[in-house]
PDB file of C-alpha atoms in Angstrom:
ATOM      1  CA  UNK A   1       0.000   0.000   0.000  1.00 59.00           C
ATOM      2  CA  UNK A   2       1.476   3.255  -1.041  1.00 72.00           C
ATOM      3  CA  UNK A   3       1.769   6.363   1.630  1.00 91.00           C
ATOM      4  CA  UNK A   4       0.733   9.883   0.713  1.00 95.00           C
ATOM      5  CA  UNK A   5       3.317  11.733  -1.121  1.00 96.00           C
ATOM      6  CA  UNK A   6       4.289  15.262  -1.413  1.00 97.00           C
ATOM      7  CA  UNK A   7       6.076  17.344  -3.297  1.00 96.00           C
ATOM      8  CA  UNK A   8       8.202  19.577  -3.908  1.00 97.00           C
ATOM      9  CA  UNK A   9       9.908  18.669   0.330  1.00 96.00           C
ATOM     10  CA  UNK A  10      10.832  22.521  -0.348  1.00 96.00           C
ATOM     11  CA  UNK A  11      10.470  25.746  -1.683  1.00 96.00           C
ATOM     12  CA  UNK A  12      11.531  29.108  -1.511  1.00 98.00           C
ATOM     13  CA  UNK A  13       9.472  31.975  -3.453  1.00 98.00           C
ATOM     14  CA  UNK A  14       9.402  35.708  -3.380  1.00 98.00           C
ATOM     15  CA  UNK A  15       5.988  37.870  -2.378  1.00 98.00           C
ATOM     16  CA  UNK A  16       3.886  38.379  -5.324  1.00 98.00           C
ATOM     17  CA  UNK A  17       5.075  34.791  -6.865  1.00 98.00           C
ATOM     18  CA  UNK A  18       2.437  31.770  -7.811  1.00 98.00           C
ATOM     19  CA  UNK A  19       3.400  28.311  -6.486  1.00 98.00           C
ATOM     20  CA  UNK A  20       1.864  24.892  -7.065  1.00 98.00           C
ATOM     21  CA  UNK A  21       2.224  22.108  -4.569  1.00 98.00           C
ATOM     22  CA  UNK A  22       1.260  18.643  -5.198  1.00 98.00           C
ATOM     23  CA  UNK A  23      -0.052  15.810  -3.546  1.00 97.00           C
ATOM     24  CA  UNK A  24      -0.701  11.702  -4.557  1.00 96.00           C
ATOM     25  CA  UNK A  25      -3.302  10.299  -2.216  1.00 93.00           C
ATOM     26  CA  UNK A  26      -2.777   7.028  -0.293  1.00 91.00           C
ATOM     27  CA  UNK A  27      -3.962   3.829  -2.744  1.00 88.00           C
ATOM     28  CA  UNK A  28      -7.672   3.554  -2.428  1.00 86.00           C
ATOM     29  CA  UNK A  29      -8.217   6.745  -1.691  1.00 89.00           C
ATOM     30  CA  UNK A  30     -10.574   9.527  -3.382  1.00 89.00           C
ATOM     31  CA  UNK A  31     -10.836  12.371  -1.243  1.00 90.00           C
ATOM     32  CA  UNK A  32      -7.687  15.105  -0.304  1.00 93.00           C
ATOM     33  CA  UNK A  33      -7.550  17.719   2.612  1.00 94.00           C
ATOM     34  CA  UNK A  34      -5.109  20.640   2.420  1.00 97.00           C
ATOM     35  CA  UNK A  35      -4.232  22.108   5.580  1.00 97.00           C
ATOM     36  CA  UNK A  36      -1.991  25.038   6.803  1.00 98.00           C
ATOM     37  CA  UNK A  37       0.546  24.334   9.486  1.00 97.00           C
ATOM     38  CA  UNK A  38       2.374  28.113  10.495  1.00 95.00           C
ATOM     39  CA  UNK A  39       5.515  27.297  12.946  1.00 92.00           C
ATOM     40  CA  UNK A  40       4.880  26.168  16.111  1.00 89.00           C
ATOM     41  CA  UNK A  41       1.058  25.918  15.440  1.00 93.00           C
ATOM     42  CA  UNK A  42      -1.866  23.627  14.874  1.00 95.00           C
ATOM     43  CA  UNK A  43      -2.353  22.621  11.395  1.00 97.00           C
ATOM     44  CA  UNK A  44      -5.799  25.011  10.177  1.00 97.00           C
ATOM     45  CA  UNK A  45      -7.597  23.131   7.314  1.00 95.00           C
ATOM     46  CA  UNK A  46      -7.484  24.722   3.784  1.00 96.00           C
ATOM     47  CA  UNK A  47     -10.158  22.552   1.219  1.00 94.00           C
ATOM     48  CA  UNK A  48     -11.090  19.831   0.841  1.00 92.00           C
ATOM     49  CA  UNK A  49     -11.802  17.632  -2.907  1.00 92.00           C
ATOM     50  CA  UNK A  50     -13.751  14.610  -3.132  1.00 88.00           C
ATOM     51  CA  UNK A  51     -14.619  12.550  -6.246  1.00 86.00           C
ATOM     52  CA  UNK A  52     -12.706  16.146  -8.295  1.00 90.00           C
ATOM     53  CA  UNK A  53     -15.136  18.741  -6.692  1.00 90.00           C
ATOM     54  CA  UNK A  54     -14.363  21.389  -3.929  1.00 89.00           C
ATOM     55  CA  UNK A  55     -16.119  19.218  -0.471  1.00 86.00           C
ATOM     56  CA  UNK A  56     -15.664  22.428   1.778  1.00 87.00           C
ATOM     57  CA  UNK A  57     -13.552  25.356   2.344  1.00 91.00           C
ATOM     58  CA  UNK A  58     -11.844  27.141   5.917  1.00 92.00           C
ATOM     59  CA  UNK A  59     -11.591  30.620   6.244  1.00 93.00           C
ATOM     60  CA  UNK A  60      -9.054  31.036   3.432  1.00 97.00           C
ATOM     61  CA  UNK A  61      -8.949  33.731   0.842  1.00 97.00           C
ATOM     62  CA  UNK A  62      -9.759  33.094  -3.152  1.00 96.00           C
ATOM     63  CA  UNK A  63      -5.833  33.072  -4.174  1.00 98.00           C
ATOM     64  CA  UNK A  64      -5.469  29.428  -2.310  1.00 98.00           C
ATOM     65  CA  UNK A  65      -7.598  27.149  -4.840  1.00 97.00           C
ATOM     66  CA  UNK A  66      -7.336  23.141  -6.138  1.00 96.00           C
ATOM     67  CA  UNK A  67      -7.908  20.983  -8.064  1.00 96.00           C
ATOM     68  CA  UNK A  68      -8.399  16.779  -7.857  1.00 96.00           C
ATOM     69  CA  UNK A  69      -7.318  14.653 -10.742  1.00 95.00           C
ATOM     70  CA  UNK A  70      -9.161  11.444 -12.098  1.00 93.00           C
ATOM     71  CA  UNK A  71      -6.643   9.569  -9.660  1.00 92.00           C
ATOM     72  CA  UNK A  72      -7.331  11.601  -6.789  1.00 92.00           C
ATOM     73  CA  UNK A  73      -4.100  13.364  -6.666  1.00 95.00           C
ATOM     74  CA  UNK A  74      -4.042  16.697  -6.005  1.00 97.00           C
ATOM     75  CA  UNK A  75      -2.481  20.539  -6.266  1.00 98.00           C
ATOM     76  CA  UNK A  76      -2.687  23.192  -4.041  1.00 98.00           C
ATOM     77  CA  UNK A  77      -2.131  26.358  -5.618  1.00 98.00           C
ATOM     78  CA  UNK A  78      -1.814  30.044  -4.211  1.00 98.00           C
ATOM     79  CA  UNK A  79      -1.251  33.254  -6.465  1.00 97.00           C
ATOM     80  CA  UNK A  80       0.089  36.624  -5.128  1.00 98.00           C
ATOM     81  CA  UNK A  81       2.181  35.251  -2.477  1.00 98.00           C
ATOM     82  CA  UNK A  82       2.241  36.981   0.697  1.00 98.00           C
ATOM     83  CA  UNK A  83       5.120  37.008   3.642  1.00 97.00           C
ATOM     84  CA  UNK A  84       2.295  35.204   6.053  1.00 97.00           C
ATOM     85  CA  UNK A  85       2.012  32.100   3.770  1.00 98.00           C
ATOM     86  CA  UNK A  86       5.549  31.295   4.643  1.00 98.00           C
ATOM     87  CA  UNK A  87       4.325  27.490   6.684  1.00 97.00           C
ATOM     88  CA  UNK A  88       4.293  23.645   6.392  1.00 97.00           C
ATOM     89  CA  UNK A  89       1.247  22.498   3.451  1.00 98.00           C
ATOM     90  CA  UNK A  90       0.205  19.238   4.201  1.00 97.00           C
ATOM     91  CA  UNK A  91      -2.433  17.109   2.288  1.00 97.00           C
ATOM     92  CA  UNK A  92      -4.157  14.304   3.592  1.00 95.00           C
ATOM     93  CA  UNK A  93      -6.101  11.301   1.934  1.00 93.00           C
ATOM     94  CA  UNK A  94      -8.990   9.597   3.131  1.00 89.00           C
ATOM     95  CA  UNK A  95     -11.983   7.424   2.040  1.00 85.00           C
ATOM     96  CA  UNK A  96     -14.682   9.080   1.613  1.00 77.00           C
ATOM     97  CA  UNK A  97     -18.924   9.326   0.334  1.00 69.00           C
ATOM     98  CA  UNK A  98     -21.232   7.486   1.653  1.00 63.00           C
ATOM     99  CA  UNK A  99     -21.014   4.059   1.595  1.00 60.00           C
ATOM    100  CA  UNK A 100     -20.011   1.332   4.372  1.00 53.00           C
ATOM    101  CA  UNK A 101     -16.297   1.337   3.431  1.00 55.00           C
ATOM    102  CA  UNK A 102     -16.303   5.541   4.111  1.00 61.00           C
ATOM    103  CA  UNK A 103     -13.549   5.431   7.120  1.00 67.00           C
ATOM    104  CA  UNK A 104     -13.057   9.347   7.229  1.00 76.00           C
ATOM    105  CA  UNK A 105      -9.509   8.900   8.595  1.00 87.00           C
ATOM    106  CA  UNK A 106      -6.798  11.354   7.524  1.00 92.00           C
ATOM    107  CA  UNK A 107      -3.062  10.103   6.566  1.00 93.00           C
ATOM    108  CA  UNK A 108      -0.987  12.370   5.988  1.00 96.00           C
ATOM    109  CA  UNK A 109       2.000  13.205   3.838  1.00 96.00           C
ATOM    110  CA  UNK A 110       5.288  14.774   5.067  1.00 95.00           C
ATOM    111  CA  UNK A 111       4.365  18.403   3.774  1.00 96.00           C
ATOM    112  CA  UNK A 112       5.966  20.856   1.734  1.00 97.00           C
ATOM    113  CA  UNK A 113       7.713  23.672   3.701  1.00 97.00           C
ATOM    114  CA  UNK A 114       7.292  26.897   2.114  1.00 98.00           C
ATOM    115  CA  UNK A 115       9.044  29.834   2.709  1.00 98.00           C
ATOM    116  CA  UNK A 116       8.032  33.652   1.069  1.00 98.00           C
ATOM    117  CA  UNK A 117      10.545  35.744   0.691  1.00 97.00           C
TER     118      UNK A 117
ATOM    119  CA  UNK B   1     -17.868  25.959  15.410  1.00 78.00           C
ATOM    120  CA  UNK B   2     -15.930  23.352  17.093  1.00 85.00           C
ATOM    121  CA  UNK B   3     -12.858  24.357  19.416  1.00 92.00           C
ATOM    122  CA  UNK B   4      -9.877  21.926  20.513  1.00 96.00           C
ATOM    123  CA  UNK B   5      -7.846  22.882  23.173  1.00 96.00           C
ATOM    124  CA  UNK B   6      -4.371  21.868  24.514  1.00 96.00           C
ATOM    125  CA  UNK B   7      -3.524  23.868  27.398  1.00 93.00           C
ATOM    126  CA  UNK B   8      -0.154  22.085  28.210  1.00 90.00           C
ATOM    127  CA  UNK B   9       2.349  23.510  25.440  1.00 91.00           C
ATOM    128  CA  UNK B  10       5.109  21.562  26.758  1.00 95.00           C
ATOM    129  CA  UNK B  11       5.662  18.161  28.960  1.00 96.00           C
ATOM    130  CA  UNK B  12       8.959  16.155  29.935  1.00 97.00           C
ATOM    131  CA  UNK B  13       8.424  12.430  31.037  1.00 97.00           C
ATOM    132  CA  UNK B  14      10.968   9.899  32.245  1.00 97.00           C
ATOM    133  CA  UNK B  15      11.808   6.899  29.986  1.00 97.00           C
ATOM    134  CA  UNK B  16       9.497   4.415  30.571  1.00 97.00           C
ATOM    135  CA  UNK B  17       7.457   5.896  32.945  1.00 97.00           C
ATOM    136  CA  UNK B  18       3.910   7.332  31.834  1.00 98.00           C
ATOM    137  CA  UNK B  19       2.895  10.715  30.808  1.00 98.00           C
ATOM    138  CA  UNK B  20      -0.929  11.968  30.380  1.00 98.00           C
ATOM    139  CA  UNK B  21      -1.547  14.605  27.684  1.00 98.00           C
ATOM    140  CA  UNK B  22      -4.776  16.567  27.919  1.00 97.00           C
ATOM    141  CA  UNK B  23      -7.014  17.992  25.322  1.00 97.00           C
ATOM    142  CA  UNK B  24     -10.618  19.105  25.684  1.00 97.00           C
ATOM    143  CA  UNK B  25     -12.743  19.886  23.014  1.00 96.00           C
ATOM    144  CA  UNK B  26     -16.453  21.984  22.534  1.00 95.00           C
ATOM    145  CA  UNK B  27     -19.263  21.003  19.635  1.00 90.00           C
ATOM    146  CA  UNK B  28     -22.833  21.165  19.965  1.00 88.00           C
ATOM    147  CA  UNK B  29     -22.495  17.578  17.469  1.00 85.00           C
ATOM    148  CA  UNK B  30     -23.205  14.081  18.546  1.00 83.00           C
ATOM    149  CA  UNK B  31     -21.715  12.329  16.446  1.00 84.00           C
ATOM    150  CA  UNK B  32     -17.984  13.005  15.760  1.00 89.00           C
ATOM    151  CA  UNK B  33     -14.948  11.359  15.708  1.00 91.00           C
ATOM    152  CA  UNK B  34     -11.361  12.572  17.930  1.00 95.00           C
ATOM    153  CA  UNK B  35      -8.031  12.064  16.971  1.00 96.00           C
ATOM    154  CA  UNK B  36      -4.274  12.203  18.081  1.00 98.00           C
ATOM    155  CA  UNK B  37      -1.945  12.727  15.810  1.00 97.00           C
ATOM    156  CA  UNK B  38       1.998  12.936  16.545  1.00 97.00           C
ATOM    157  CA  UNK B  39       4.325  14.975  14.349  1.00 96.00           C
ATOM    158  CA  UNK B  40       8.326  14.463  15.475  1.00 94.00           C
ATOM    159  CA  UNK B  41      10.753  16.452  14.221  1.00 88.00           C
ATOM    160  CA  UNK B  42      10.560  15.039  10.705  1.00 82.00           C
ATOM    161  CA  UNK B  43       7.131  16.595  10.802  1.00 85.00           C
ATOM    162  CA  UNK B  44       5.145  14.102   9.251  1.00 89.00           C
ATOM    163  CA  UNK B  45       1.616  13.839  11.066  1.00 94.00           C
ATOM    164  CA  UNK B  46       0.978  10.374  12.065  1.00 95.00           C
ATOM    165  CA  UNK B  47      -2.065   9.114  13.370  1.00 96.00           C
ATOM    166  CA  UNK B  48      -1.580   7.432  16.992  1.00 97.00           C
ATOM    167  CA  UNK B  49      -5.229   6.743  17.938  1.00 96.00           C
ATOM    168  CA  UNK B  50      -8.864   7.639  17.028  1.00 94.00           C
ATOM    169  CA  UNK B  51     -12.087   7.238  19.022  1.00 94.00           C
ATOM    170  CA  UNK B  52     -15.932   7.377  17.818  1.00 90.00           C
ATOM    171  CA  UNK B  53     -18.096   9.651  20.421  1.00 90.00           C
ATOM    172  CA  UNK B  54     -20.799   7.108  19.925  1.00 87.00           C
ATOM    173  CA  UNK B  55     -18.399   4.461  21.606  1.00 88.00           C
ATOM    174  CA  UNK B  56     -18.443   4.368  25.532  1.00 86.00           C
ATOM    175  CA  UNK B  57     -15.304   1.858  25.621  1.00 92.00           C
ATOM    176  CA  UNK B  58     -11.857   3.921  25.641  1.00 95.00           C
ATOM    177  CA  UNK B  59      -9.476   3.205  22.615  1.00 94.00           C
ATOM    178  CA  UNK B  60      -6.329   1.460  22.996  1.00 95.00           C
ATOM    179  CA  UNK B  61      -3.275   0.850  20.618  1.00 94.00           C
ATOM    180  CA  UNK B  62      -0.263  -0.444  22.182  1.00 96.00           C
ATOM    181  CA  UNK B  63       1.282   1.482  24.767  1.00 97.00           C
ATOM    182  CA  UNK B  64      -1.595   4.640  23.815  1.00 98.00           C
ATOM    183  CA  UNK B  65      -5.088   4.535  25.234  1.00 97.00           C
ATOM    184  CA  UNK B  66      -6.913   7.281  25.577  1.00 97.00           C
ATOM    185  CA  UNK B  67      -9.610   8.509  28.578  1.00 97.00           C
ATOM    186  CA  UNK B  68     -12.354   9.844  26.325  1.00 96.00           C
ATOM    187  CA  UNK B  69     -15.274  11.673  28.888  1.00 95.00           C
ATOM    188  CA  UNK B  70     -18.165  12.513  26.617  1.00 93.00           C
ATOM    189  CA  UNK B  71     -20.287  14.532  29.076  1.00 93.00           C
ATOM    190  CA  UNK B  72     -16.849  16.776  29.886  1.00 95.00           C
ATOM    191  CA  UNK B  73     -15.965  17.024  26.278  1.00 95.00           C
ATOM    192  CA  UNK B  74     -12.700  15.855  27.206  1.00 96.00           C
ATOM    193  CA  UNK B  75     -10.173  13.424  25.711  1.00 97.00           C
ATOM    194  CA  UNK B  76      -6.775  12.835  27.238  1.00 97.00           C
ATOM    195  CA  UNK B  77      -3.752  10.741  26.038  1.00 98.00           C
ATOM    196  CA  UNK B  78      -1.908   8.133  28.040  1.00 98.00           C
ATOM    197  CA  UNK B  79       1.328   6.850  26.369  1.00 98.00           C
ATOM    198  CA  UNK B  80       2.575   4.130  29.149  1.00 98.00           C
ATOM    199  CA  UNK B  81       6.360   3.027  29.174  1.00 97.00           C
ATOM    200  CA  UNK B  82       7.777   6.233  27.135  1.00 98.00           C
ATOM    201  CA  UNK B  83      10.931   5.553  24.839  1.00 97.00           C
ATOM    202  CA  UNK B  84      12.624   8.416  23.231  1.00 96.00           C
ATOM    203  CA  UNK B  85      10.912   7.877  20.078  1.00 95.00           C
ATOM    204  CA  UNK B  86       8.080   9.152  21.535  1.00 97.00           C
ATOM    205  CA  UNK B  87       9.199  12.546  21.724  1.00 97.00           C
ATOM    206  CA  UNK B  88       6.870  14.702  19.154  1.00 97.00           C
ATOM    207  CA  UNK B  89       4.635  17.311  18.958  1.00 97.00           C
ATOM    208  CA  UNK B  90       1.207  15.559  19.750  1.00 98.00           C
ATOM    209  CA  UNK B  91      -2.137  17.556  18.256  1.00 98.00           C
ATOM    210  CA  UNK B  92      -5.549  16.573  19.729  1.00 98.00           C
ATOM    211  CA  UNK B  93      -8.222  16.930  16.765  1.00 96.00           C
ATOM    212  CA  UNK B  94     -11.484  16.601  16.308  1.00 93.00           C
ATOM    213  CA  UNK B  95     -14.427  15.546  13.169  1.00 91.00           C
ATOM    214  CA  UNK B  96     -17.730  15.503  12.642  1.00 82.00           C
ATOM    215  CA  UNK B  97     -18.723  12.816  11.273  1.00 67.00           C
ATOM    216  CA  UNK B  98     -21.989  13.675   9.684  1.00 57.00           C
ATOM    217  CA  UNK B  99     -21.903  14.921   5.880  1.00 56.00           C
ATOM    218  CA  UNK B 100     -19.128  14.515   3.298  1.00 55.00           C
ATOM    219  CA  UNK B 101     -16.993  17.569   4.681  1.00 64.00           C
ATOM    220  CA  UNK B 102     -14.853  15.536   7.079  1.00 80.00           C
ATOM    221  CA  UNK B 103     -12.375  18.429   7.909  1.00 88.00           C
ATOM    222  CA  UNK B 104     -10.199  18.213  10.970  1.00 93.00           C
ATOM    223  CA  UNK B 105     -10.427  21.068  13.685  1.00 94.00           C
ATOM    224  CA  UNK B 106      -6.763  21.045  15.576  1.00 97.00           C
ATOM    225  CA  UNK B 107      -5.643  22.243  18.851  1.00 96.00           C
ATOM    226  CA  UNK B 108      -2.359  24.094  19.218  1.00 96.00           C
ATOM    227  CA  UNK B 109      -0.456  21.183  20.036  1.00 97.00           C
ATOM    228  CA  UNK B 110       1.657  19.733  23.121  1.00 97.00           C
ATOM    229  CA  UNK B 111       5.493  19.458  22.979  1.00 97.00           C
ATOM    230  CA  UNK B 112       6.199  15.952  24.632  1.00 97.00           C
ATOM    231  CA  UNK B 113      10.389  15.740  25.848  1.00 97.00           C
ATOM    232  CA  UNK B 114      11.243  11.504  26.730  1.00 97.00           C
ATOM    233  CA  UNK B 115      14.370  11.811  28.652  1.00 97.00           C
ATOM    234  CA  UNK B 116      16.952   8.839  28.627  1.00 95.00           C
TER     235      UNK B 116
END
């Protein structure tokens, strides 16, 4: 069974810069979190895609968006890049919908450490 | 909304002896689903135990078991014989269960120290 994978491990932009960061869910999987971790802080949830459509959205503005691929993998991308989005991005997989098999547990992937310049 | 809190931002514990890590949490839901999570240094999150609110018997995995008081909204963490590989940030979190939005709410976190 294959883990959730990240990448880029890291990245250093300047303010004003787009990035893309990019996650492969666990095997089995069809539905990826995105969440925020700032230094020293609890991780603050992003989005969320299931099945390729946006599943719910924290208090985050317009400039973060997604998107899910047909394998469930998944990019995180944010435009205009600010000093304050300097933080750890980590994606999680999980199974979810509706069904008996839905489990709703998060794994997560190592992150990608970004750092705005 | 749903609050987790972690009031302890750091703890030290012996090798091998056992430490308790507190988290208590606030939701008008009744069903949901808690979580702790480790992150060490390498800073990937890793699940360490989960519980379902609608279950009355405490989970255990190994050395971790957790003390998980509905009516308190509270849900602490024993890890029993530490070893120094336990020494991570641990994050108490919590889900609601109902609906396809299964997003994770975090607390701040709790800086465990295992000390040879």
């Amino acid at each position: 069974e294959t883990g959730v994978t990240q990448s880029p491990t890291h990245l250093i932009k300047t303010r004003g810069q787009q990035v893309t960061l990019r996650c492969s869910s666990q095997s089995g999987h069809n539905t990826v979190s995105w969440y925020q971790q700032a230094l020293g802080q609890g991780p603050q949830f992003i989005f969320q895609y299931y099945r390729e459509e946006e599943n719910g959205r924290g208090n985050f503005p317009p400039r973060f968006s997604g998107l899910q691929f047909p394998n469930y993998s998944s990019e995180l991308n944010v435009n205009a890049l600010e000093l304050d989005d300097s933080a750890l991005y980590l994606c999680a997989s999980s199974l979810g919908g509706r069904g008996a098999r839905r489990t709703d547990t998060q794994y997560f992937g190592p992150g990608t450490r970004l750092t705005v310049l | 909304a749903q609050t987790v809190t972690q009031s302890q931002p750091e703890m030290s514990v012996q090798e091998a002896e056992t430490v308790t890590l507190s988290c208590t949490y606030d939701t008008s839901e009744s069903n949901y689903y808690l979580f702790w999570y480790k992150q060490p240094p390498s800073r990937q999150m890793i699940l360490v135990i989960r519980q379902e609110a609608y279950k009355q018997q405490n989970a255990t995995e190994n050395r971790f078991s957790v003390n998980f008081q509905k009516a308190a909204k509270s849900f602490s963490l024993k890890i029993s014989d530490s070893q120094l590989g336990d020494t991570a940030m641990y994050f108490c979190a919590f889900m609601i269960s109902l609906g396809a939005n299964s997003k994770l709410t975090f607390g701040k976190g709790i800086t465990l120290s295992v000390r040879p």
